[in-house]
Amino acid sequence: MRRLVRPVLGLLFVAGLAVPANAQQRAPGRAPGPLIEELRPNPVLPAALVPFVIPEEMCRNNNTPLVALKVYDALAVPVATLRLRSRRAELLDSIRMRCGKYVAIWDGTIGGGTRVPPSGVYYVNLAVDDRLSTRKVVITNP
């Protein structure tokens, strides 16, 4: 029993020092970048809403940033491009958007039209001009 106590305490200590996945790393003096908020529902079953923010600082001088929102698998292969949750349901693949808060929809399909993605780790990647934001998503299927 004593042999297990030290490794378990070590793991708990290391886990306490880990930076949360959604923590924003920002260089001093640099304007905030795009942000992907927590997906709803979590875990993703069978579809998810993906709220994201393009900060006002990115739209200075009448700039309308170029936006792309995609899902990648653990091997960094793009598996889905998300759509904006609106009447037009625009595909978020290199389109110009104003700054503000938006919600995209991932209907659960991946490349080739597979309706339910295999269990595993996926990454939602928001690219706004030259700035990136990524959020890890874990999908478990019954």
Backbone as ProteinMPNN parsed JSONL, in Angstrom:
{"seq_chain_A": "MRRLVRPVLGLLFVAGLAVPANAQQRAPGRAPGPLIEELRPNPVLPAALVPFVIPEEMCRNNNTPLVALKVYDALAVPVATLRLRSRRAELLDSIRMRCGKYVAIWDGTIGGGTRVPPSGVYYVNLAVDDRLSTRKVVITNP", "coords_chain_A": {"N_chain_A": [[0.817, -1.189, 0.0], [1.955, 1.25, 0.764], [3.706, 1.646, -1.316], [2.1, 2.604, -3.334], [1.162, 5.065, -2.49], [3.015, 7.263, -2.721], [3.456, 7.565, -5.633], [0.803, 8.182, -6.391], [0.275, 10.555, -4.962], [2.189, 12.132, -6.184], [1.179, 12.269, -8.822], [-1.231, 13.64, -8.329], [-0.192, 16.073, -7.462], [1.161, 16.99, -9.781], [-1.021, 17.147, -11.528], [-2.411, 19.216, -10.347], [-0.799, 21.355, -11.007], [-1.086, 21.595, -13.695], [-1.988, 23.472, -16.589], [-5.187, 24.697, -17.342], [-7.125, 23.578, -20.203], [-8.537, 25.574, -21.484], [-7.29, 27.921, -20.826], [-6.07, 31.107, -21.571], [-3.184, 31.954, -23.215], [-1.185, 34.749, -23.361], [0.858, 37.182, -24.77], [2.538, 39.884, -23.123], [1.208, 43.11, -23.705], [0.083, 42.443, -26.107], [-2.804, 42.321, -28.104], [-5.934, 40.754, -27.207], [-6.784, 37.543, -28.558], [-8.859, 35.505, -30.754], [-11.492, 33.499, -29.286], [-12.617, 30.336, -28.309], [-15.416, 29.264, -26.737], [-16.769, 27.123, -24.109], [-18.006, 24.102, -25.405], [-21.407, 23.144, -26.03], [-23.818, 20.614, -25.874], [-21.74, 19.109, -23.377], [-20.461, 16.062, -22.722], [-20.141, 15.855, -26.341], [-22.969, 15.046, -27.985], [-25.573, 14.196, -30.136], [-24.794, 16.29, -31.572], [-23.367, 19.618, -31.425], [-23.22, 22.896, -29.977], [-21.11, 25.566, -30.697], [-19.861, 28.136, -29.213], [-18.203, 31.191, -29.993], [-15.814, 33.916, -29.924], [-14.901, 36.892, -31.516], [-12.688, 39.276, -30.853], [-13.14, 42.847, -30.389], [-10.801, 44.31, -30.793], [-9.592, 43.175, -32.971], [-10.832, 44.216, -35.127], [-10.118, 46.777, -35.665], [-9.466, 49.832, -37.464], [-11.269, 49.492, -39.57], [-11.043, 46.804, -40.26], [-12.066, 43.689, -41.449], [-12.0, 40.639, -40.32], [-10.733, 37.487, -41.62], [-12.249, 34.398, -41.265], [-12.167, 31.035, -40.093], [-13.502, 27.965, -39.049], [-12.891, 24.892, -37.883], [-12.932, 21.294, -37.399], [-10.584, 19.013, -36.16], [-8.985, 15.807, -36.219], [-7.138, 13.659, -33.916], [-4.777, 13.31, -35.279], [-4.326, 15.632, -36.578], [-5.785, 15.97, -38.907], [-8.13, 17.54, -40.926], [-11.567, 17.137, -40.253], [-14.118, 18.172, -40.297], [-15.967, 21.082, -41.257], [-17.363, 23.783, -39.658], [-20.688, 25.251, -39.375], [-22.258, 28.46, -39.328], [-24.556, 29.398, -36.833], [-27.348, 30.469, -37.889], [-29.826, 32.058, -39.98], [-28.853, 31.873, -42.561], [-26.863, 29.995, -42.318], [-24.038, 29.87, -42.864], [-21.094, 28.374, -44.158], [-18.238, 28.098, -42.28], [-15.622, 28.724, -43.55], [-13.036, 30.332, -44.319], [-14.3, 32.992, -44.452], [-15.331, 36.424, -44.393], [-15.93, 38.2, -41.436], [-17.631, 40.25, -39.033], [-16.516, 41.625, -35.899], [-17.403, 40.176, -32.722], [-19.768, 38.189, -30.793], [-20.52, 34.831, -31.579], [-22.283, 31.836, -32.606], [-21.597, 28.612, -33.598], [-22.499, 25.567, -35.313], [-21.951, 22.159, -34.872], [-22.868, 19.428, -36.463], [-22.246, 16.867, -35.887], [-21.342, 15.335, -37.939], [-18.624, 13.955, -39.801], [-15.855, 14.027, -42.137], [-16.826, 12.749, -45.289], [-19.413, 12.305, -44.563], [-20.076, 10.709, -42.375], [-22.19, 10.11, -39.75], [-21.96, 9.876, -36.901], [-19.148, 10.623, -35.15], [-16.207, 8.598, -34.576], [-15.31, 7.429, -31.287], [-13.051, 9.422, -29.406], [-10.366, 11.864, -29.325], [-10.794, 15.153, -30.37], [-10.162, 18.29, -32.026], [-11.255, 21.568, -31.961], [-10.741, 24.2, -34.051], [-10.258, 27.602, -34.322], [-9.58, 29.998, -36.616], [-8.654, 33.25, -37.023], [-7.853, 35.675, -39.113], [-4.487, 35.853, -38.707], [-4.415, 34.688, -36.244], [-4.939, 32.121, -33.807], [-7.167, 29.865, -32.099], [-7.748, 27.098, -30.052], [-9.675, 24.3, -28.999], [-9.959, 21.426, -27.069], [-11.86, 18.466, -27.591], [-13.574, 15.74, -26.336], [-14.972, 12.792, -27.438], [-17.262, 10.341, -26.66], [-18.703, 7.342, -27.478], [-21.554, 5.328, -26.881]], "CA_chain_A": [[0.0, 0.0, 0.0], [2.835, 2.411, 0.816], [4.309, 1.837, -2.631], [1.154, 3.323, -4.185], [0.868, 6.399, -1.975], [3.912, 8.276, -3.272], [3.136, 7.884, -7.029], [-0.508, 8.818, -6.492], [0.444, 11.933, -4.515], [2.935, 12.822, -7.236], [0.252, 12.55, -9.92], [-2.14, 14.696, -7.89], [0.564, 17.315, -7.445], [1.38, 17.4, -11.168], [-2.318, 17.519, -12.081], [-2.748, 20.523, -9.8], [0.005, 22.372, -11.669], [-1.395, 21.642, -15.117], [-2.749, 24.632, -17.039], [-6.434, 24.255, -17.961], [-7.114, 23.608, -21.661], [-9.126, 26.798, -22.002], [-6.548, 29.091, -20.36], [-5.544, 31.888, -22.675], [-1.814, 32.396, -23.096], [-1.109, 35.994, -24.097], [2.084, 37.941, -24.553], [2.249, 41.219, -22.604], [1.079, 44.151, -24.711], [-0.558, 41.942, -27.322], [-4.266, 42.333, -28.027], [-6.497, 39.408, -27.076], [-7.126, 36.884, -29.806], [-10.164, 34.848, -30.78], [-11.717, 32.577, -28.177], [-13.677, 29.332, -28.413], [-15.954, 29.007, -25.407], [-17.106, 25.722, -23.838], [-19.021, 23.529, -26.279], [-22.617, 22.682, -25.351], [-23.56, 19.995, -24.577], [-20.444, 18.48, -23.209], [-19.851, 15.612, -23.966], [-20.835, 16.131, -27.594], [-23.882, 13.966, -28.383], [-24.845, 13.853, -31.352], [-24.388, 17.558, -32.171], [-22.912, 20.557, -30.399], [-23.129, 24.323, -30.258], [-19.741, 26.02, -30.463], [-19.813, 29.593, -29.121], [-16.872, 31.759, -30.156], [-15.751, 35.368, -29.85], [-13.869, 37.621, -32.248], [-12.619, 40.507, -30.069], [-13.216, 44.122, -31.097], [-9.461, 44.781, -31.139], [-9.201, 42.612, -34.261], [-11.577, 44.908, -36.182], [-9.71, 48.184, -35.737], [-9.145, 50.378, -38.794], [-12.221, 48.907, -40.528], [-10.629, 45.463, -40.646], [-13.042, 42.612, -41.348], [-11.102, 39.486, -40.352], [-11.032, 36.248, -42.318], [-12.537, 33.432, -40.204], [-12.394, 29.628, -40.431], [-13.751, 27.159, -37.845], [-12.841, 23.498, -38.338], [-12.668, 20.23, -36.427], [-9.475, 18.158, -36.563], [-8.812, 14.613, -35.386], [-5.9, 13.657, -33.128], [-3.633, 13.314, -36.188], [-4.356, 16.953, -37.217], [-6.453, 15.881, -40.203], [-9.436, 18.188, -40.821], [-12.656, 16.187, -40.449], [-15.385, 18.875, -40.47], [-16.001, 22.54, -41.228], [-18.606, 24.107, -38.971], [-21.592, 26.243, -39.959], [-22.741, 29.488, -38.43], [-25.943, 29.191, -36.411], [-28.129, 31.614, -38.353], [-30.741, 31.69, -41.073], [-28.077, 31.538, -43.757], [-26.034, 28.828, -41.974], [-22.838, 29.943, -43.682], [-19.978, 27.492, -43.868], [-17.159, 28.923, -41.734], [-14.391, 28.338, -44.224], [-12.421, 31.523, -44.906], [-15.262, 34.042, -44.763], [-15.121, 37.675, -43.668], [-16.948, 38.398, -40.398], [-17.438, 41.349, -38.098], [-16.179, 41.202, -34.54], [-18.542, 39.96, -31.851], [-20.009, 36.827, -30.318], [-21.24, 34.002, -32.533], [-22.453, 30.425, -32.262], [-21.54, 27.702, -34.739], [-23.108, 24.262, -35.057], [-21.325, 20.951, -35.397], [-23.963, 18.462, -36.48], [-21.734, 15.55, -35.556], [-20.816, 14.622, -39.096], [-17.214, 14.155, -40.14], [-15.577, 13.823, -43.556], [-17.484, 11.623, -45.937], [-20.797, 12.253, -44.136], [-20.309, 9.82, -41.246], [-23.048, 10.859, -38.841], [-21.434, 9.891, -35.538], [-17.701, 10.413, -35.205], [-15.69, 7.572, -33.667], [-14.844, 7.924, -29.995], [-11.671, 9.882, -29.426], [-10.06, 13.262, -29.059], [-10.886, 16.034, -31.518], [-9.792, 19.661, -31.721], [-11.973, 22.611, -32.691], [-9.742, 25.23, -34.317], [-10.771, 28.867, -34.839], [-8.535, 30.833, -37.204], [-9.119, 34.593, -37.357], [-6.663, 36.236, -39.749], [-3.301, 35.05, -38.389], [-4.504, 34.287, -34.838], [-5.605, 30.826, -33.648], [-7.657, 29.406, -30.808], [-8.07, 25.683, -30.176], [-10.287, 23.679, -27.825], [-9.994, 19.96, -27.155], [-13.171, 17.869, -27.38], [-13.525, 14.285, -26.22], [-16.249, 12.186, -27.816], [-17.409, 8.935, -26.269], [-19.929, 6.732, -27.988], [-21.943, 4.158, -26.069]], "C_chain_A": [[0.863, 1.255, 0.0], [3.467, 2.695, -0.545], [3.398, 2.633, -3.556], [0.942, 4.762, -3.746], [1.729, 7.464, -2.64], [3.621, 8.572, -4.753], [1.794, 8.589, -7.186], [-0.424, 10.273, -6.049], [1.212, 12.747, -5.55], [2.049, 13.192, -8.411], [-0.719, 13.656, -9.546], [-1.441, 16.045, -7.882], [0.76, 17.849, -8.86], [0.071, 17.848, -11.795], [-2.746, 18.89, -11.577], [-1.977, 21.644, -10.459], [-0.337, 22.529, -13.14], [-2.25, 22.866, -15.437], [-4.026, 24.122, -17.694], [-6.39, 24.435, -19.475], [-7.641, 24.923, -22.212], [-8.41, 28.057, -21.531], [-5.935, 29.799, -21.559], [-4.124, 32.322, -22.363], [-1.678, 33.641, -23.956], [0.179, 36.708, -23.751], [1.723, 39.32, -24.031], [2.211, 42.239, -23.734], [0.416, 43.7, -25.992], [-2.061, 41.888, -27.114], [-4.797, 40.918, -27.9], [-6.915, 38.851, -28.431], [-8.51, 36.258, -29.742], [-10.263, 33.819, -29.66], [-12.85, 31.626, -28.512], [-14.141, 29.059, -26.991], [-16.313, 27.523, -25.278], [-18.223, 25.247, -24.77], [-20.208, 23.065, -25.452], [-23.338, 21.728, -26.278], [-22.16, 19.401, -24.553], [-20.645, 17.275, -22.313], [-20.767, 15.839, -25.165], [-21.661, 14.916, -28.007], [-25.113, 14.545, -29.029], [-24.38, 15.102, -32.073], [-23.985, 18.508, -31.048], [-22.99, 21.985, -30.912], [-21.728, 24.771, -29.856], [-19.746, 27.548, -30.415], [-18.371, 30.086, -29.265], [-16.957, 33.276, -30.217], [-14.599, 35.867, -30.72], [-13.791, 38.987, -31.564], [-12.586, 41.766, -30.938], [-11.856, 44.63, -31.543], [-9.011, 44.276, -32.512], [-9.889, 43.312, -35.432], [-11.226, 46.396, -36.258], [-9.361, 48.564, -37.169], [-9.997, 49.738, -39.887], [-11.789, 47.548, -41.061], [-11.799, 44.499, -40.466], [-12.255, 41.315, -41.467], [-11.659, 38.287, -41.127], [-11.131, 35.136, -41.281], [-12.734, 32.034, -40.785], [-12.533, 28.858, -39.122], [-13.88, 25.704, -38.284], [-12.589, 22.557, -37.175], [-11.585, 19.34, -37.009], [-9.455, 16.922, -35.672], [-7.466, 14.686, -34.676], [-4.644, 13.653, -33.994], [-3.539, 14.613, -36.989], [-4.894, 16.906, -38.643], [-7.809, 16.569, -40.061], [-10.556, 17.197, -41.144], [-14.001, 16.878, -40.652], [-15.142, 20.374, -40.474], [-17.363, 22.911, -40.67], [-19.392, 25.181, -39.705], [-22.025, 27.231, -38.895], [-24.195, 29.212, -38.087], [-26.722, 30.469, -36.734], [-29.061, 31.143, -39.461], [-29.98, 31.23, -42.31], [-27.188, 30.326, -43.551], [-24.779, 28.76, -42.843], [-21.771, 28.965, -43.207], [-18.796, 28.361, -43.449], [-15.813, 28.46, -42.272], [-13.859, 29.539, -44.983], [-13.458, 32.538, -45.38], [-14.932, 35.265, -43.918], [-16.278, 37.888, -42.697], [-16.6, 39.618, -39.563], [-17.083, 40.783, -36.727], [-17.449, 41.073, -33.704], [-18.626, 38.517, -31.412], [-20.879, 36.092, -31.322], [-21.403, 32.598, -31.969], [-22.441, 29.631, -33.561], [-22.165, 26.372, -34.32], [-22.241, 23.183, -35.681], [-22.388, 19.879, -35.304], [-23.5, 17.034, -36.228], [-21.193, 14.786, -36.736], [-19.332, 14.923, -39.25], [-17.049, 13.812, -41.609], [-16.232, 12.585, -44.13], [-18.922, 11.446, -45.479], [-21.098, 11.278, -43.014], [-21.046, 10.595, -40.167], [-22.488, 10.935, -37.43], [-19.933, 9.648, -35.606], [-17.266, 9.305, -34.254], [-15.253, 8.203, -32.351], [-13.393, 8.36, -30.114], [-11.565, 11.352, -29.106], [-10.106, 14.025, -30.377], [-10.513, 17.433, -31.067], [-10.597, 20.603, -32.595], [-10.994, 23.768, -32.816], [-10.399, 26.436, -34.965], [-9.591, 29.695, -35.331], [-9.163, 32.16, -37.609], [-7.893, 35.369, -37.818], [-5.47, 35.345, -39.412], [-3.294, 34.565, -36.949], [-5.331, 33.006, -34.729], [-6.091, 30.628, -32.219], [-8.097, 27.962, -31.003], [-8.679, 25.176, -28.879], [-10.371, 22.193, -28.073], [-11.397, 19.47, -26.824], [-12.988, 16.359, -27.322], [-14.917, 13.747, -26.522], [-16.231, 10.728, -27.409], [-18.74, 8.443, -26.778], [-20.267, 5.521, -27.139], [-21.676, 2.859, -26.775]], "O_chain_A": [[0.542, 2.225, -0.688], [3.732, 3.849, -0.883], [3.887, 3.281, -4.482], [0.573, 5.602, -4.567], [1.2, 8.482, -3.083], [3.542, 9.747, -5.112], [1.656, 9.488, -8.015], [-0.999, 11.144, -6.702], [0.915, 13.922, -5.765], [2.147, 14.298, -8.942], [-1.004, 14.526, -10.368], [-2.038, 17.055, -8.256], [0.546, 19.035, -9.109], [0.052, 18.837, -12.528], [-3.381, 19.647, -12.311], [-2.447, 22.782, -10.474], [0.082, 23.5, -13.769], [-3.123, 23.248, -14.659], [-3.969, 23.21, -18.518], [-5.709, 25.328, -19.98], [-7.235, 25.346, -23.295], [-8.876, 29.162, -21.808], [-5.358, 29.168, -22.445], [-3.884, 32.988, -21.356], [-2.009, 33.615, -25.141], [0.546, 36.823, -22.582], [0.709, 39.885, -24.443], [3.073, 42.237, -24.613], [0.205, 44.517, -26.888], [-2.533, 41.457, -26.062], [-4.194, 39.978, -28.419], [-7.34, 39.585, -29.323], [-9.246, 36.464, -28.777], [-9.253, 33.331, -29.153], [-13.92, 32.053, -28.947], [-13.345, 28.665, -26.139], [-16.174, 26.762, -26.235], [-19.253, 25.906, -24.906], [-20.045, 22.641, -24.308], [-23.454, 22.059, -27.458], [-21.509, 19.227, -25.583], [-20.998, 17.486, -21.153], [-21.981, 15.992, -25.031], [-21.103, 13.871, -28.342], [-25.69, 15.43, -28.398], [-23.659, 15.013, -33.067], [-24.229, 18.237, -29.872], [-22.847, 22.25, -32.106], [-21.226, 24.393, -28.797], [-19.647, 28.195, -31.457], [-17.44, 29.481, -28.733], [-18.005, 33.849, -30.514], [-13.485, 35.345, -30.67], [-14.725, 39.781, -31.677], [-12.08, 41.755, -32.06], [-11.757, 45.312, -32.564], [-8.145, 44.882, -33.143], [-9.574, 43.041, -36.59], [-11.966, 47.18, -36.853], [-9.004, 47.71, -37.981], [-9.514, 49.475, -40.988], [-12.131, 47.181, -42.185], [-12.449, 44.507, -39.421], [-11.876, 40.918, -42.569], [-12.87, 38.108, -41.264], [-10.203, 34.943, -40.497], [-13.375, 31.861, -41.821], [-11.762, 29.077, -38.189], [-14.837, 25.325, -38.96], [-12.105, 22.957, -36.116], [-11.636, 18.955, -38.177], [-9.859, 16.98, -34.511], [-6.737, 15.668, -34.821], [-3.558, 13.959, -33.502], [-2.78, 14.701, -37.954], [-4.501, 17.712, -39.487], [-8.574, 16.22, -39.162], [-10.514, 16.506, -42.162], [-14.942, 16.245, -41.131], [-14.245, 20.878, -39.798], [-18.391, 22.423, -41.139], [-18.856, 25.916, -40.534], [-22.145, 26.891, -37.718], [-24.98, 28.834, -38.957], [-26.744, 31.418, -35.949], [-29.07, 29.967, -39.825], [-30.407, 30.315, -43.014], [-26.793, 29.687, -44.526], [-24.494, 27.741, -43.472], [-21.578, 28.763, -42.009], [-18.398, 29.263, -44.186], [-14.99, 27.89, -41.556], [-14.191, 29.742, -46.151], [-13.493, 32.9, -46.556], [-14.325, 35.15, -42.853], [-17.446, 37.775, -43.069], [-15.431, 39.973, -39.407], [-17.325, 39.61, -36.442], [-18.438, 41.766, -33.943], [-17.706, 37.725, -31.618], [-21.846, 36.642, -31.849], [-20.754, 32.22, -30.993], [-23.177, 29.936, -34.499], [-22.336, 26.094, -33.134], [-21.847, 23.268, -36.844], [-22.771, 19.464, -34.21], [-24.288, 16.095, -36.346], [-20.64, 13.699, -36.568], [-18.852, 15.995, -38.88], [-17.993, 13.357, -42.254], [-16.196, 11.51, -43.532], [-19.601, 10.532, -45.947], [-22.268, 11.034, -42.72], [-20.565, 11.636, -39.717], [-22.548, 12.001, -36.818], [-19.492, 8.594, -36.064], [-17.904, 9.099, -33.221], [-14.87, 9.372, -32.311], [-12.604, 7.746, -30.832], [-12.524, 11.996, -28.681], [-9.528, 13.595, -31.376], [-10.542, 17.737, -29.874], [-10.624, 20.46, -33.817], [-10.476, 24.262, -31.814], [-11.021, 26.322, -36.022], [-8.708, 30.051, -34.552], [-10.082, 32.201, -38.427], [-7.007, 35.683, -37.023], [-5.455, 34.179, -39.805], [-2.27, 34.075, -36.473], [-6.302, 32.823, -35.462], [-5.511, 31.147, -31.265], [-8.743, 27.634, -31.999], [-8.257, 25.568, -27.791], [-10.795, 21.747, -29.139], [-12.045, 19.975, -25.908], [-12.319, 15.776, -28.175], [-15.91, 14.187, -25.942], [-15.319, 9.977, -27.757], [-19.78, 9.056, -26.535], [-19.38, 4.775, -26.725], [-21.947, 1.791, -26.227]]}, "name": "protein", "num_of_chains": 1, "seq": "MRRLVRPVLGLLFVAGLAVPANAQQRAPGRAPGPLIEELRPNPVLPAALVPFVIPEEMCRNNNTPLVALKVYDALAVPVATLRLRSRRAELLDSIRMRCGKYVAIWDGTIGGGTRVPPSGVYYVNLAVDDRLSTRKVVITNP"}
